Amino acid sequence: MNQENTYQPIFGSTEASENVILHKLRQHPVDATLAYRLVKDQLIDEGNARQNMATFCQTYMEPEAQKLMAETFEKNAIDKSEYPSTAAIEEACVNIIGDLWNVPDSKKMIGTSTVGSSEACMLGGMAMKFKWRKEAEARGIDLNKQKPNLIISSGYQVCWEKFCVYWDIEMRTVPMDDTHMSIDVDRVMDYVDEYTIGIVGILGITYTGKYDDIKALNDKVEAFNQETGRELGIHVDGASGAMFAPFVFPDLEWDFRLKNVVSINTSGHKYGLVYPGVGWILWRDRHFLPEELIFNVSYLGGEMPTMAINFSRSASQILGQYYNFYRYGFEGYRAIHLRTQKVAMKIAKAIESFGIFEIYNDGENLPIVCYRLKDNVDVKWNLYDLADRLQMKGWQVPAYPLPEDLDNIEIQRFVCRGDFGMNMADALIEDIRTAIGELDKANVSMHANEAPHSQGFTH
Ligand SMILES: *Cc1c(COP(=O)(O)O)cnc(C)c1O
């Protein structure tokens, strides 16, 4: 190391005059202060995460939470024996979440943390596949005749496509249309056959924030199971809603109160209010998680079951989740979520008042505002142009087409999060008003002939 580096001005250093993005390791070390500054500066044009209206993922945690997490980066969540208190805290999170989701018998329940909902959905899907296979064999079904299938609405998040591709499952999508902006409960059972491993209900469709009617779905599945003697189950993908609904709509029945809901996942880093990445999956009863998927690691001289796909990862996110649970309690989460909901509904009202937009989600069920340009409005710009204008004020706002069967409709979505306060919302509304005024006066539309494009909206 060049000792002189410490004394030279950062921006007068040799390193500051070189490219920071390397393609191979440099031969010699760089001073730590320089390295910090130059790498950090490399991210300077990325925009302000808190103005990123595209993401469900948490962009703020309290300084105490950050401190706790930074001080526990080195703890490996899989080393249950070495970090038994961390393991006990993970268990505590599972118990707290099980209670939030009204699990009928906490002794029978089993659950785990994951990297996010994607890993959790993989586990939920695999459990359904293994269980189905055992039952199909017992029923004498020819397992080689066709692929097993999974049923989900066309508003699925991409992790389900991954699940089906990775584990060779046919994904049967129930189309959404103008009158069914969530799973069409009257048609869903038409897709079920002997090879169906399960049905996924979505609590918070990523595109629009709408909830599938899990209760109605449960009734349909119950009637089917009664008639056929099968044990077809529902997995609820509650990536966003499963950490929102329990606090804001405690009376809404979508969870383990419904008999056929066998497993639920959520993203701790969405409305669980933790930085990415942490997710959770719980099964109502071990009966729904086939033994083959459980592996044991050593824990306090004994063994502890684990079912994650990942092995090593930092426990700091789990501890961040626990910090939030411990610090906020039920009322704290409820207060944050109710405020976020109020903010979203205010934005939706403001958008509606412009008269040119049709609202698809008004922020009530999830604090997500989602809208399109009305069909016959006389404007010479589109939602992509509006997104560009808003970006000038630092707002990152996606515009994208809806999924299959509704893909002629382009929408724009604002995801409101806990750190998005009323004042920020007022600023955003003013910026939208200004942007529309500017676009109306502009005579060049940037995207007139451009194919619809989208930017990261699926998270
Ligand atoms: C975000 C999301 C996922 C994926 O979650 P990650 O935690 O980002 O892996 C899955 N399903 C739905 C409905 C989502 O909104």
CSV table of C-alpha atoms and ligand atoms in Angstrom, one decimal:
chain,number,residue,atom,x,y,z
A,1,MET,CA,0.0,0.0,0.0
A,2,ASN,CA,1.1,3.5,-0.8
A,3,GLN,CA,1.3,5.2,2.6
A,4,GLU,CA,1.2,8.6,0.9
A,5,ASN,CA,-2.4,7.9,-0.2
A,6,THR,CA,-3.6,8.7,3.2
A,7,TYR,CA,-2.4,12.3,3.0
A,8,GLN,CA,-3.3,13.1,-0.6
A,9,PRO,CA,-6.7,14.7,-1.4
A,10,ILE,CA,-9.1,12.1,-2.5
A,11,PHE,CA,-10.0,13.8,-5.8
A,12,GLY,CA,-6.3,14.5,-6.5
A,13,SER,CA,-5.4,10.8,-6.2
A,14,THR,CA,-4.3,8.6,-9.0
A,15,GLU,CA,-7.3,6.3,-8.4
A,16,ALA,CA,-9.8,9.2,-8.8
A,17,SER,CA,-8.5,9.7,-12.3
A,18,GLU,CA,-9.0,6.1,-13.2
A,19,ASN,CA,-12.1,4.0,-14.0
A,20,VAL,CA,-13.6,2.6,-10.8
A,21,ILE,CA,-15.4,-0.2,-12.6
A,22,LEU,CA,-12.6,-2.8,-13.0
A,23,HIS,CA,-12.5,-5.8,-15.2
A,24,LYS,CA,-9.9,-7.6,-13.2
A,25,LEU,CA,-8.3,-7.1,-9.8
A,26,ARG,CA,-5.7,-4.4,-9.5
A,27,GLN,CA,-2.3,-5.6,-8.4
A,28,HIS,CA,-2.1,-3.4,-5.3
A,29,PRO,CA,-4.5,-2.3,-2.6
A,30,VAL,CA,-6.1,1.1,-2.4
A,31,ASP,CA,-6.5,3.2,0.7
A,32,ALA,CA,-9.7,2.4,2.5
A,33,THR,CA,-11.0,6.0,2.6
A,34,LEU,CA,-10.4,6.4,-1.1
A,35,ALA,CA,-12.0,3.0,-1.9
A,36,TYR,CA,-15.1,3.9,0.1
A,37,ARG,CA,-15.5,7.4,-1.5
A,38,LEU,CA,-14.9,6.2,-5.0
A,39,VAL,CA,-17.1,3.2,-4.9
A,40,LYS,CA,-19.9,5.1,-3.2
A,41,ASP,CA,-19.6,7.9,-5.8
A,42,GLN,CA,-20.0,5.3,-8.5
A,43,LEU,CA,-23.6,5.0,-7.3
A,44,ILE,CA,-24.3,8.7,-7.3
A,45,ASP,CA,-26.6,8.8,-10.4
A,46,GLU,CA,-28.9,6.0,-9.2
A,47,GLY,CA,-31.5,8.2,-7.8
A,48,ASN,CA,-32.9,8.5,-4.4
A,49,ALA,CA,-34.4,5.1,-3.2
A,50,ARG,CA,-37.1,6.8,-1.2
A,51,GLN,CA,-38.4,8.5,-4.4
A,52,ASN,CA,-38.4,5.1,-6.1
A,53,MET,CA,-42.2,4.6,-6.5
A,54,ALA,CA,-41.7,1.5,-8.4
A,55,THR,CA,-40.7,-0.8,-5.6
A,56,PHE,CA,-42.5,-2.6,-2.8
A,57,CYS,CA,-39.2,-3.1,-1.2
A,58,GLN,CA,-38.3,-1.3,2.0
A,59,THR,CA,-36.3,1.9,1.6
A,60,TYR,CA,-36.1,3.1,5.2
A,61,MET,CA,-35.3,1.5,8.5
A,62,GLU,CA,-34.8,3.3,11.8
A,63,PRO,CA,-31.1,4.1,12.7
A,64,GLU,CA,-31.3,1.6,15.7
A,65,ALA,CA,-32.4,-1.1,13.3
A,66,GLN,CA,-29.6,-0.3,10.9
A,67,LYS,CA,-27.1,-0.4,13.7
A,68,LEU,CA,-28.4,-3.7,14.9
A,69,MET,CA,-28.2,-5.1,11.4
A,70,ALA,CA,-24.8,-3.7,10.7
A,71,GLU,CA,-23.5,-5.2,13.9
A,72,THR,CA,-24.8,-8.7,13.0
A,73,PHE,CA,-23.8,-9.0,9.3
A,74,GLU,CA,-21.3,-11.7,10.2
A,75,LYS,CA,-23.9,-14.1,11.8
A,76,ASN,CA,-24.7,-16.9,9.5
A,77,ALA,CA,-28.4,-17.8,9.8
A,78,ILE,CA,-27.9,-21.5,9.1
A,79,ASP,CA,-25.4,-21.9,12.0
A,80,LYS,CA,-28.1,-22.6,14.6
A,81,SER,CA,-25.6,-24.2,17.1
A,82,GLU,CA,-23.2,-21.3,16.9
A,83,TYR,CA,-25.8,-18.7,17.1
A,84,PRO,CA,-28.6,-20.3,19.2
A,85,SER,CA,-30.1,-17.0,20.3
A,86,THR,CA,-30.4,-15.9,16.7
A,87,ALA,CA,-32.1,-19.2,15.9
A,88,ALA,CA,-34.5,-18.6,18.8
A,89,ILE,CA,-35.3,-15.2,17.4
A,90,GLU,CA,-36.0,-16.6,14.0
A,91,GLU,CA,-38.4,-19.1,15.7
A,92,ALA,CA,-40.0,-16.2,17.5
A,93,CYS,CA,-40.6,-14.4,14.1
A,94,VAL,CA,-42.3,-17.6,12.8
A,95,ASN,CA,-44.5,-17.7,15.8
A,96,ILE,CA,-45.4,-14.1,15.6
A,97,ILE,CA,-46.3,-14.4,11.9
A,98,GLY,CA,-48.3,-17.6,12.6
A,99,ASP,CA,-50.3,-15.7,15.1
A,100,LEU,CA,-50.8,-12.8,12.7
A,101,TRP,CA,-52.1,-15.3,10.1
A,102,ASN,CA,-54.4,-17.1,12.6
A,103,VAL,CA,-52.8,-20.5,12.5
A,104,PRO,CA,-55.2,-22.8,14.3
A,105,ASP,CA,-52.6,-24.9,16.1
A,106,SER,CA,-49.2,-23.4,16.6
A,107,LYS,CA,-47.7,-26.8,17.6
A,108,LYS,CA,-48.5,-28.3,14.3
A,109,MET,CA,-47.3,-25.2,12.3
A,110,ILE,CA,-43.9,-25.1,10.7
A,111,GLY,CA,-42.2,-22.2,9.0
A,112,THR,CA,-38.9,-20.6,8.0
A,113,SER,CA,-37.3,-17.4,6.9
A,114,THR,CA,-36.1,-17.2,3.3
A,115,VAL,CA,-34.2,-14.7,1.2
A,116,GLY,CA,-37.5,-13.3,0.0
A,117,SER,CA,-40.9,-14.4,-1.4
A,118,SER,CA,-39.3,-16.0,-4.4
A,119,GLU,CA,-37.5,-18.6,-2.3
A,120,ALA,CA,-40.6,-19.0,-0.1
A,121,CYS,CA,-42.8,-19.6,-3.2
A,122,MET,CA,-40.3,-22.2,-4.5
A,123,LEU,CA,-40.7,-24.0,-1.2
A,124,GLY,CA,-44.4,-23.7,-1.1
A,125,GLY,CA,-44.7,-25.0,-4.7
A,126,MET,CA,-42.3,-27.9,-4.0
A,127,ALA,CA,-44.2,-29.0,-0.9
A,128,MET,CA,-47.4,-29.1,-3.0
A,129,LYS,CA,-45.7,-31.0,-5.8
A,130,PHE,CA,-44.2,-33.7,-3.4
A,131,LYS,CA,-47.5,-34.1,-1.6
A,132,TRP,CA,-49.5,-34.3,-4.8
A,133,ARG,CA,-47.1,-37.0,-6.1
A,134,LYS,CA,-47.5,-39.2,-3.1
A,135,GLU,CA,-51.3,-38.9,-3.3
A,136,ALA,CA,-51.4,-39.4,-7.0
A,137,GLU,CA,-49.4,-42.6,-6.7
A,138,ALA,CA,-51.8,-43.8,-4.1
A,139,ARG,CA,-54.7,-43.0,-6.4
A,140,GLY,CA,-53.0,-45.0,-9.1
A,141,ILE,CA,-52.5,-42.1,-11.5
A,142,ASP,CA,-50.0,-42.6,-14.3
A,143,LEU,CA,-47.3,-40.0,-13.3
A,144,ASN,CA,-45.6,-40.1,-16.6
A,145,LYS,CA,-48.7,-39.4,-18.7
A,146,GLN,CA,-48.5,-35.6,-18.3
A,147,LYS,CA,-46.7,-32.9,-16.3
A,148,PRO,CA,-48.1,-31.9,-12.9
A,149,ASN,CA,-49.8,-28.4,-13.1
A,150,LEU,CA,-50.2,-25.4,-10.9
A,151,ILE,CA,-53.1,-23.0,-11.2
A,152,ILE,CA,-52.8,-19.3,-10.7
A,153,SER,CA,-54.2,-16.1,-12.2
A,154,SER,CA,-52.5,-14.4,-15.1
A,155,GLY,CA,-51.5,-11.7,-12.7
A,156,TYR,CA,-48.8,-13.9,-11.2
A,157,GLN,CA,-45.4,-12.6,-10.2
A,158,VAL,CA,-42.5,-14.0,-12.2
A,159,CYS,CA,-41.3,-16.2,-9.4
A,160,TRP,CA,-44.1,-18.6,-10.2
A,161,GLU,CA,-43.0,-18.9,-13.7
A,162,LYS,CA,-39.5,-19.6,-12.4
A,163,PHE,CA,-40.9,-22.3,-10.1
A,164,CYS,CA,-42.8,-23.9,-12.9
A,165,VAL,CA,-39.8,-23.8,-15.2
A,166,TYR,CA,-37.2,-25.0,-12.6
A,167,TRP,CA,-39.4,-27.9,-11.4
A,168,ASP,CA,-41.0,-28.8,-14.7
A,169,ILE,CA,-44.5,-28.0,-13.9
A,170,GLU,CA,-47.2,-26.8,-16.3
A,171,MET,CA,-48.4,-23.3,-15.3
A,172,ARG,CA,-52.2,-23.0,-15.9
A,173,THR,CA,-53.2,-19.4,-15.8
A,174,VAL,CA,-56.7,-18.3,-15.3
A,175,PRO,CA,-57.1,-15.2,-17.5
A,176,MET,CA,-57.9,-11.9,-16.0
A,177,ASP,CA,-60.2,-9.5,-17.9
A,178,ASP,CA,-61.8,-6.1,-17.4
A,179,THR,CA,-64.4,-7.6,-15.1
A,180,HIS,CA,-62.0,-9.9,-13.3
A,181,MET,CA,-59.0,-8.0,-12.2
A,182,SER,CA,-58.1,-10.9,-9.9
A,183,ILE,CA,-58.5,-14.7,-10.1
A,184,ASP,CA,-61.9,-15.6,-11.7
A,185,VAL,CA,-63.3,-17.8,-8.9
A,186,ASP,CA,-66.1,-19.1,-11.1
A,187,ARG,CA,-63.7,-20.5,-13.6
A,188,VAL,CA,-60.8,-21.6,-11.6
A,189,MET,CA,-62.0,-25.1,-10.9
A,190,ASP,CA,-62.3,-25.7,-14.7
A,191,TYR,CA,-58.5,-25.9,-14.7
A,192,VAL,CA,-58.2,-28.6,-12.1
A,193,ASP,CA,-57.5,-32.2,-13.0
A,194,GLU,CA,-55.7,-35.2,-11.5
A,195,TYR,CA,-52.4,-33.6,-12.1
A,196,THR,CA,-53.0,-30.4,-10.3
A,197,ILE,CA,-50.6,-29.9,-7.4
A,198,GLY,CA,-52.4,-26.9,-6.0
A,199,ILE,CA,-53.9,-23.4,-6.6
A,200,VAL,CA,-52.1,-20.2,-5.8
A,201,GLY,CA,-54.1,-17.3,-4.6
A,202,ILE,CA,-52.5,-13.9,-4.6
A,203,LEU,CA,-52.9,-11.4,-1.8
A,204,GLY,CA,-51.8,-8.3,-3.6
A,205,ILE,CA,-51.4,-8.8,-7.4
A,206,THR,CA,-48.1,-7.1,-8.2
A,207,TYR,CA,-49.4,-5.3,-11.2
A,208,THR,CA,-52.4,-3.7,-9.6
A,209,GLY,CA,-52.4,-4.4,-5.9
A,210,LYS,CA,-55.8,-6.3,-6.1
A,211,TYR,CA,-56.5,-9.2,-3.8
A,212,ASP,CA,-57.7,-12.5,-5.0
A,213,ASP,CA,-60.9,-13.6,-3.2
A,214,ILE,CA,-59.2,-16.3,-1.2
A,215,LYS,CA,-62.4,-17.0,0.8
A,216,ALA,CA,-64.4,-17.7,-2.3
A,217,LEU,CA,-61.6,-19.8,-3.6
A,218,ASN,CA,-61.5,-21.8,-0.4
A,219,ASP,CA,-65.2,-22.5,-0.7
A,220,LYS,CA,-64.7,-23.8,-4.3
A,221,VAL,CA,-61.8,-26.0,-3.2
A,222,GLU,CA,-63.7,-27.3,-0.2
A,223,ALA,CA,-66.6,-28.4,-2.4
A,224,PHE,CA,-64.1,-30.0,-4.8
A,225,ASN,CA,-62.4,-31.9,-1.9
A,226,GLN,CA,-65.7,-33.0,-0.5
A,227,GLU,CA,-66.8,-34.4,-3.8
A,228,THR,CA,-63.5,-36.1,-4.8
A,229,GLY,CA,-62.0,-37.0,-1.4
A,230,ARG,CA,-58.9,-35.2,-2.4
A,231,GLU,CA,-56.8,-32.8,-0.4
A,232,LEU,CA,-56.2,-30.0,-2.9
A,233,GLY,CA,-54.7,-27.1,-1.2
A,234,ILE,CA,-54.3,-23.3,-1.7
A,235,HIS,CA,-51.0,-21.5,-1.3
A,236,VAL,CA,-51.4,-17.8,-0.7
A,237,ASP,CA,-48.7,-15.6,-2.2
A,238,GLY,CA,-49.0,-12.8,0.2
A,239,ALA,CA,-45.6,-11.2,-0.7
A,240,SER,CA,-47.1,-7.8,-0.1
A,241,GLY,CA,-50.6,-8.3,1.4
A,242,ALA,CA,-49.8,-10.8,4.1
A,243,MET,CA,-47.9,-8.2,6.1
A,244,PHE,CA,-50.5,-5.5,5.4
A,245,ALA,CA,-53.9,-7.1,5.7
A,246,PRO,CA,-53.5,-8.6,9.2
A,247,PHE,CA,-52.9,-5.0,10.5
A,248,VAL,CA,-55.4,-3.1,8.4
A,249,PHE,CA,-58.1,-5.6,7.7
A,250,PRO,CA,-58.0,-8.0,10.6
A,251,ASP,CA,-61.5,-9.3,9.8
A,252,LEU,CA,-60.7,-10.2,6.2
A,253,GLU,CA,-60.5,-13.9,6.0
A,254,TRP,CA,-57.7,-14.9,3.6
A,255,ASP,CA,-55.4,-16.8,5.9
A,256,PHE,CA,-55.2,-20.0,8.0
A,257,ARG,CA,-58.7,-19.3,9.2
A,258,LEU,CA,-59.6,-20.9,5.8
A,259,LYS,CA,-59.3,-24.6,6.0
A,260,ASN,CA,-57.8,-25.2,2.6
A,261,VAL,CA,-55.1,-22.5,2.9
A,262,VAL,CA,-52.2,-24.8,3.5
A,263,SER,CA,-49.2,-22.4,3.2
A,264,ILE,CA,-48.6,-18.7,3.0
A,265,ASN,CA,-45.5,-16.7,2.0
A,266,THR,CA,-44.6,-13.1,2.5
A,267,SER,CA,-41.7,-10.7,1.9
A,268,GLY,CA,-40.4,-9.3,5.1
A,269,HIS,CA,-38.8,-6.6,3.0
A,270,LYS,CA,-42.2,-5.4,1.6
A,271,TYR,CA,-44.8,-4.4,4.2
A,272,GLY,CA,-42.8,-6.3,6.9
A,273,LEU,CA,-40.7,-3.1,6.7
A,274,VAL,CA,-37.2,-4.7,6.6
A,275,TYR,CA,-34.5,-4.0,4.0
A,276,PRO,CA,-34.1,-6.7,1.3
A,277,GLY,CA,-33.8,-9.6,1.5
A,278,VAL,CA,-36.0,-11.5,3.9
A,279,GLY,CA,-39.1,-13.6,3.3
A,280,TRP,CA,-41.2,-16.1,5.2
A,281,ILE,CA,-43.2,-19.2,4.5
A,282,LEU,CA,-45.4,-21.0,7.0
A,283,TRP,CA,-47.4,-24.2,6.6
A,284,ARG,CA,-50.5,-24.6,8.8
A,285,ASP,CA,-49.5,-28.2,9.6
A,286,ARG,CA,-46.4,-30.3,9.0
A,287,HIS,CA,-48.7,-32.6,7.2
A,288,PHE,CA,-48.5,-30.3,4.2
A,289,LEU,CA,-44.7,-30.2,4.1
A,290,PRO,CA,-43.4,-33.6,3.0
A,291,GLU,CA,-40.6,-35.1,5.1
A,292,GLU,CA,-38.2,-35.3,2.1
A,293,LEU,CA,-38.0,-31.5,2.0
A,294,ILE,CA,-36.9,-31.2,5.6
A,295,PHE,CA,-33.2,-31.3,6.4
A,296,ASN,CA,-31.7,-31.2,9.8
A,297,VAL,CA,-28.8,-29.1,11.0
A,298,SER,CA,-27.2,-29.4,14.4
A,299,TYR,CA,-28.6,-27.2,17.2
A,300,LEU,CA,-27.6,-27.2,20.8
A,301,GLY,CA,-26.3,-30.8,20.6
A,302,GLY,CA,-29.5,-31.9,18.9
A,303,GLU,CA,-31.1,-31.2,15.6
A,304,MET,CA,-33.3,-28.5,14.1
A,305,PRO,CA,-35.3,-28.9,10.9
A,306,THR,CA,-34.6,-26.5,8.0
A,307,MET,CA,-36.2,-26.3,4.7
A,308,ALA,CA,-34.5,-23.4,3.0
A,309,ILE,CA,-33.0,-23.7,-0.5
A,310,ASN,CA,-30.2,-21.4,0.5
A,311,PHE,CA,-27.6,-22.5,3.0
A,312,SER,CA,-25.5,-19.6,4.2
A,313,ARG,CA,-26.7,-16.1,4.5
A,314,SER,CA,-26.5,-13.3,7.0
A,315,ALA,CA,-28.9,-13.4,9.9
A,316,SER,CA,-29.0,-9.6,10.0
A,317,GLN,CA,-32.3,-9.3,8.0
A,318,ILE,CA,-33.9,-11.8,10.4
A,319,LEU,CA,-32.7,-9.7,13.3
A,320,GLY,CA,-34.0,-6.6,11.5
A,321,GLN,CA,-37.4,-8.2,11.2
A,322,TYR,CA,-37.4,-9.0,14.8
A,323,TYR,CA,-36.4,-5.5,15.7
A,324,ASN,CA,-39.5,-4.2,13.9
A,325,PHE,CA,-41.8,-6.8,15.5
A,326,TYR,CA,-40.4,-6.1,19.0
A,327,ARG,CA,-40.3,-2.3,18.5
A,328,TYR,CA,-43.5,-1.6,16.7
A,329,GLY,CA,-45.9,-4.2,18.1
A,330,PHE,CA,-49.3,-4.6,16.5
A,331,GLU,CA,-50.3,-1.0,17.0
A,332,GLY,CA,-47.1,0.4,15.6
A,333,TYR,CA,-47.4,-1.6,12.4
A,334,ARG,CA,-51.1,-0.7,12.1
A,335,ALA,CA,-50.4,3.0,12.6
A,336,ILE,CA,-47.7,3.0,9.9
A,337,HIS,CA,-49.8,1.0,7.5
A,338,LEU,CA,-52.9,3.1,8.0
A,339,ARG,CA,-50.9,6.2,7.4
A,340,THR,CA,-49.4,4.8,4.2
A,341,GLN,CA,-52.9,3.8,3.1
A,342,LYS,CA,-54.2,7.3,3.7
A,343,VAL,CA,-51.3,8.7,1.7
A,344,ALA,CA,-52.0,6.4,-1.2
A,345,MET,CA,-55.7,7.2,-1.2
A,346,LYS,CA,-55.0,10.9,-1.2
A,347,ILE,CA,-52.7,10.4,-4.3
A,348,ALA,CA,-55.4,8.4,-6.0
A,349,LYS,CA,-58.0,11.1,-5.4
A,350,ALA,CA,-55.7,13.7,-6.8
A,351,ILE,CA,-54.9,11.6,-9.9
A,352,GLU,CA,-58.6,11.1,-10.4
A,353,SER,CA,-59.3,14.8,-10.1
A,354,PHE,CA,-57.2,15.5,-13.2
A,355,GLY,CA,-60.1,14.0,-15.1
A,356,ILE,CA,-58.0,12.2,-17.7
A,357,PHE,CA,-57.1,9.0,-15.7
A,358,GLU,CA,-59.0,5.9,-14.8
A,359,ILE,CA,-58.1,4.5,-11.5
A,360,TYR,CA,-57.4,0.8,-11.2
A,361,ASN,CA,-56.4,0.7,-7.6
A,362,ASP,CA,-57.2,3.5,-5.2
A,363,GLY,CA,-54.8,2.5,-2.5
A,364,GLU,CA,-57.2,1.1,0.0
A,365,ASN,CA,-56.5,-2.7,-0.1
A,366,LEU,CA,-52.8,-2.1,-0.6
A,367,PRO,CA,-51.3,1.4,-0.6
A,368,ILE,CA,-50.7,1.2,-4.3
A,369,VAL,CA,-52.1,3.7,-6.8
A,370,CYS,CA,-52.6,2.4,-10.3
A,371,TYR,CA,-54.2,4.1,-13.2
A,372,ARG,CA,-54.4,4.4,-17.0
A,373,LEU,CA,-55.1,7.2,-19.4
A,374,LYS,CA,-58.8,7.1,-20.2
A,375,ASP,CA,-59.6,5.9,-23.7
A,376,ASN,CA,-60.8,9.1,-25.3
A,377,VAL,CA,-58.8,11.8,-23.7
A,378,ASP,CA,-57.3,14.3,-26.1
A,379,VAL,CA,-53.6,14.3,-25.0
A,380,LYS,CA,-50.6,13.9,-27.2
A,381,TRP,CA,-48.4,12.2,-24.6
A,382,ASN,CA,-48.5,8.9,-22.9
A,383,LEU,CA,-47.7,7.4,-19.5
A,384,TYR,CA,-44.1,6.9,-20.5
A,385,ASP,CA,-43.7,10.6,-21.2
A,386,LEU,CA,-45.2,11.3,-17.9
A,387,ALA,CA,-42.7,9.0,-16.2
A,388,ASP,CA,-39.9,10.8,-18.0
A,389,ARG,CA,-41.1,14.2,-16.8
A,390,LEU,CA,-41.5,12.9,-13.2
A,391,GLN,CA,-38.0,11.6,-13.3
A,392,MET,CA,-36.7,15.1,-13.7
A,393,LYS,CA,-37.9,15.7,-10.2
A,394,GLY,CA,-36.3,12.5,-9.0
A,395,TRP,CA,-39.4,10.4,-9.0
A,396,GLN,CA,-39.0,6.9,-10.4
A,397,VAL,CA,-42.4,5.8,-11.6
A,398,PRO,CA,-43.0,2.8,-13.8
A,399,ALA,CA,-45.4,2.5,-16.7
A,400,TYR,CA,-46.1,-0.9,-18.2
A,401,PRO,CA,-48.7,-3.1,-19.9
A,402,LEU,CA,-51.0,-5.3,-17.8
A,403,PRO,CA,-50.4,-9.0,-18.1
A,404,GLU,CA,-51.7,-11.4,-20.8
A,405,ASP,CA,-55.3,-10.8,-22.0
A,406,LEU,CA,-55.2,-7.2,-20.7
A,407,ASP,CA,-51.9,-6.3,-22.3
A,408,ASN,CA,-53.4,-3.7,-24.5
A,409,ILE,CA,-53.8,-1.6,-21.4
A,410,GLU,CA,-50.9,0.4,-20.2
A,411,ILE,CA,-50.9,1.5,-16.6
A,412,GLN,CA,-48.8,3.5,-14.2
A,413,ARG,CA,-48.2,2.5,-10.6
A,414,PHE,CA,-47.1,4.3,-7.4
A,415,VAL,CA,-46.2,2.0,-4.5
A,416,CYS,CA,-46.5,3.9,-1.3
A,417,ARG,CA,-44.3,2.7,1.6
A,418,GLY,CA,-44.0,3.4,5.3
A,419,ASP,CA,-41.4,6.1,4.8
A,420,PHE,CA,-43.6,8.0,2.3
A,421,GLY,CA,-45.2,10.7,4.3
A,422,MET,CA,-48.1,13.1,3.6
A,423,ASN,CA,-45.7,15.9,2.8
A,424,MET,CA,-43.9,13.8,0.3
A,425,ALA,CA,-47.2,12.9,-1.2
A,426,ASP,CA,-48.2,16.5,-1.6
A,427,ALA,CA,-44.9,17.2,-3.3
A,428,LEU,CA,-45.5,14.3,-5.7
A,429,ILE,CA,-49.0,15.5,-6.5
A,430,GLU,CA,-47.7,19.0,-7.3
A,431,ASP,CA,-45.0,17.5,-9.5
A,432,ILE,CA,-47.5,15.4,-11.4
A,433,ARG,CA,-49.7,18.5,-11.9
A,434,THR,CA,-46.7,20.5,-13.2
A,435,ALA,CA,-45.6,17.6,-15.4
A,436,ILE,CA,-49.0,17.3,-17.0
A,437,GLY,CA,-49.1,21.0,-17.6
A,438,GLU,CA,-45.7,20.8,-19.3
A,439,LEU,CA,-46.6,17.8,-21.4
A,440,ASP,CA,-49.8,19.5,-22.5
A,441,LYS,CA,-47.8,22.5,-23.8
A,442,ALA,CA,-45.0,20.4,-25.3
A,443,ASN,CA,-45.3,19.6,-29.0
A,444,VAL,CA,-42.9,16.7,-29.1
A,445,SER,CA,-43.9,13.4,-27.6
A,446,MET,CA,-40.7,11.4,-26.8
A,447,HIS,CA,-42.3,8.0,-27.2
A,448,ALA,CA,-44.7,8.5,-30.1
A,449,ASN,CA,-43.4,5.5,-32.1
A,450,GLU,CA,-41.9,3.5,-29.4
A,451,ALA,CA,-43.0,0.1,-28.4
A,452,PRO,CA,-44.3,-0.2,-24.9
A,453,HIS,CA,-41.5,-0.8,-22.5
A,454,SER,CA,-41.4,-1.3,-18.8
A,455,GLN,CA,-39.0,-0.9,-16.0
A,456,GLY,CA,-38.7,-2.9,-12.8
A,457,PHE,CA,-42.2,-3.1,-11.6
A,458,THR,CA,-42.5,-6.7,-10.6
A,459,HIS,CA,-41.1,-6.4,-7.1
B,1,LIG,C1,-42.7,-9.2,-4.9
B,1,LIG,C2,-43.5,-10.4,-5.1
B,1,LIG,C3,-42.9,-11.7,-5.2
B,1,LIG,C4,-41.4,-11.8,-5.1
B,1,LIG,O1,-40.9,-11.5,-3.9
B,1,LIG,P1,-39.4,-11.3,-3.6
B,1,LIG,O2,-39.4,-11.1,-2.1
B,1,LIG,O3,-38.9,-10.0,-4.3
B,1,LIG,O4,-38.7,-12.5,-4.0
B,1,LIG,C5,-43.7,-12.8,-5.3
B,1,LIG,N1,-45.0,-12.6,-5.4
B,1,LIG,C6,-45.7,-11.4,-5.4
B,1,LIG,C7,-47.1,-11.3,-5.5
B,1,LIG,C8,-44.9,-10.2,-5.3
B,1,LIG,O5,-45.5,-9.0,-5.2
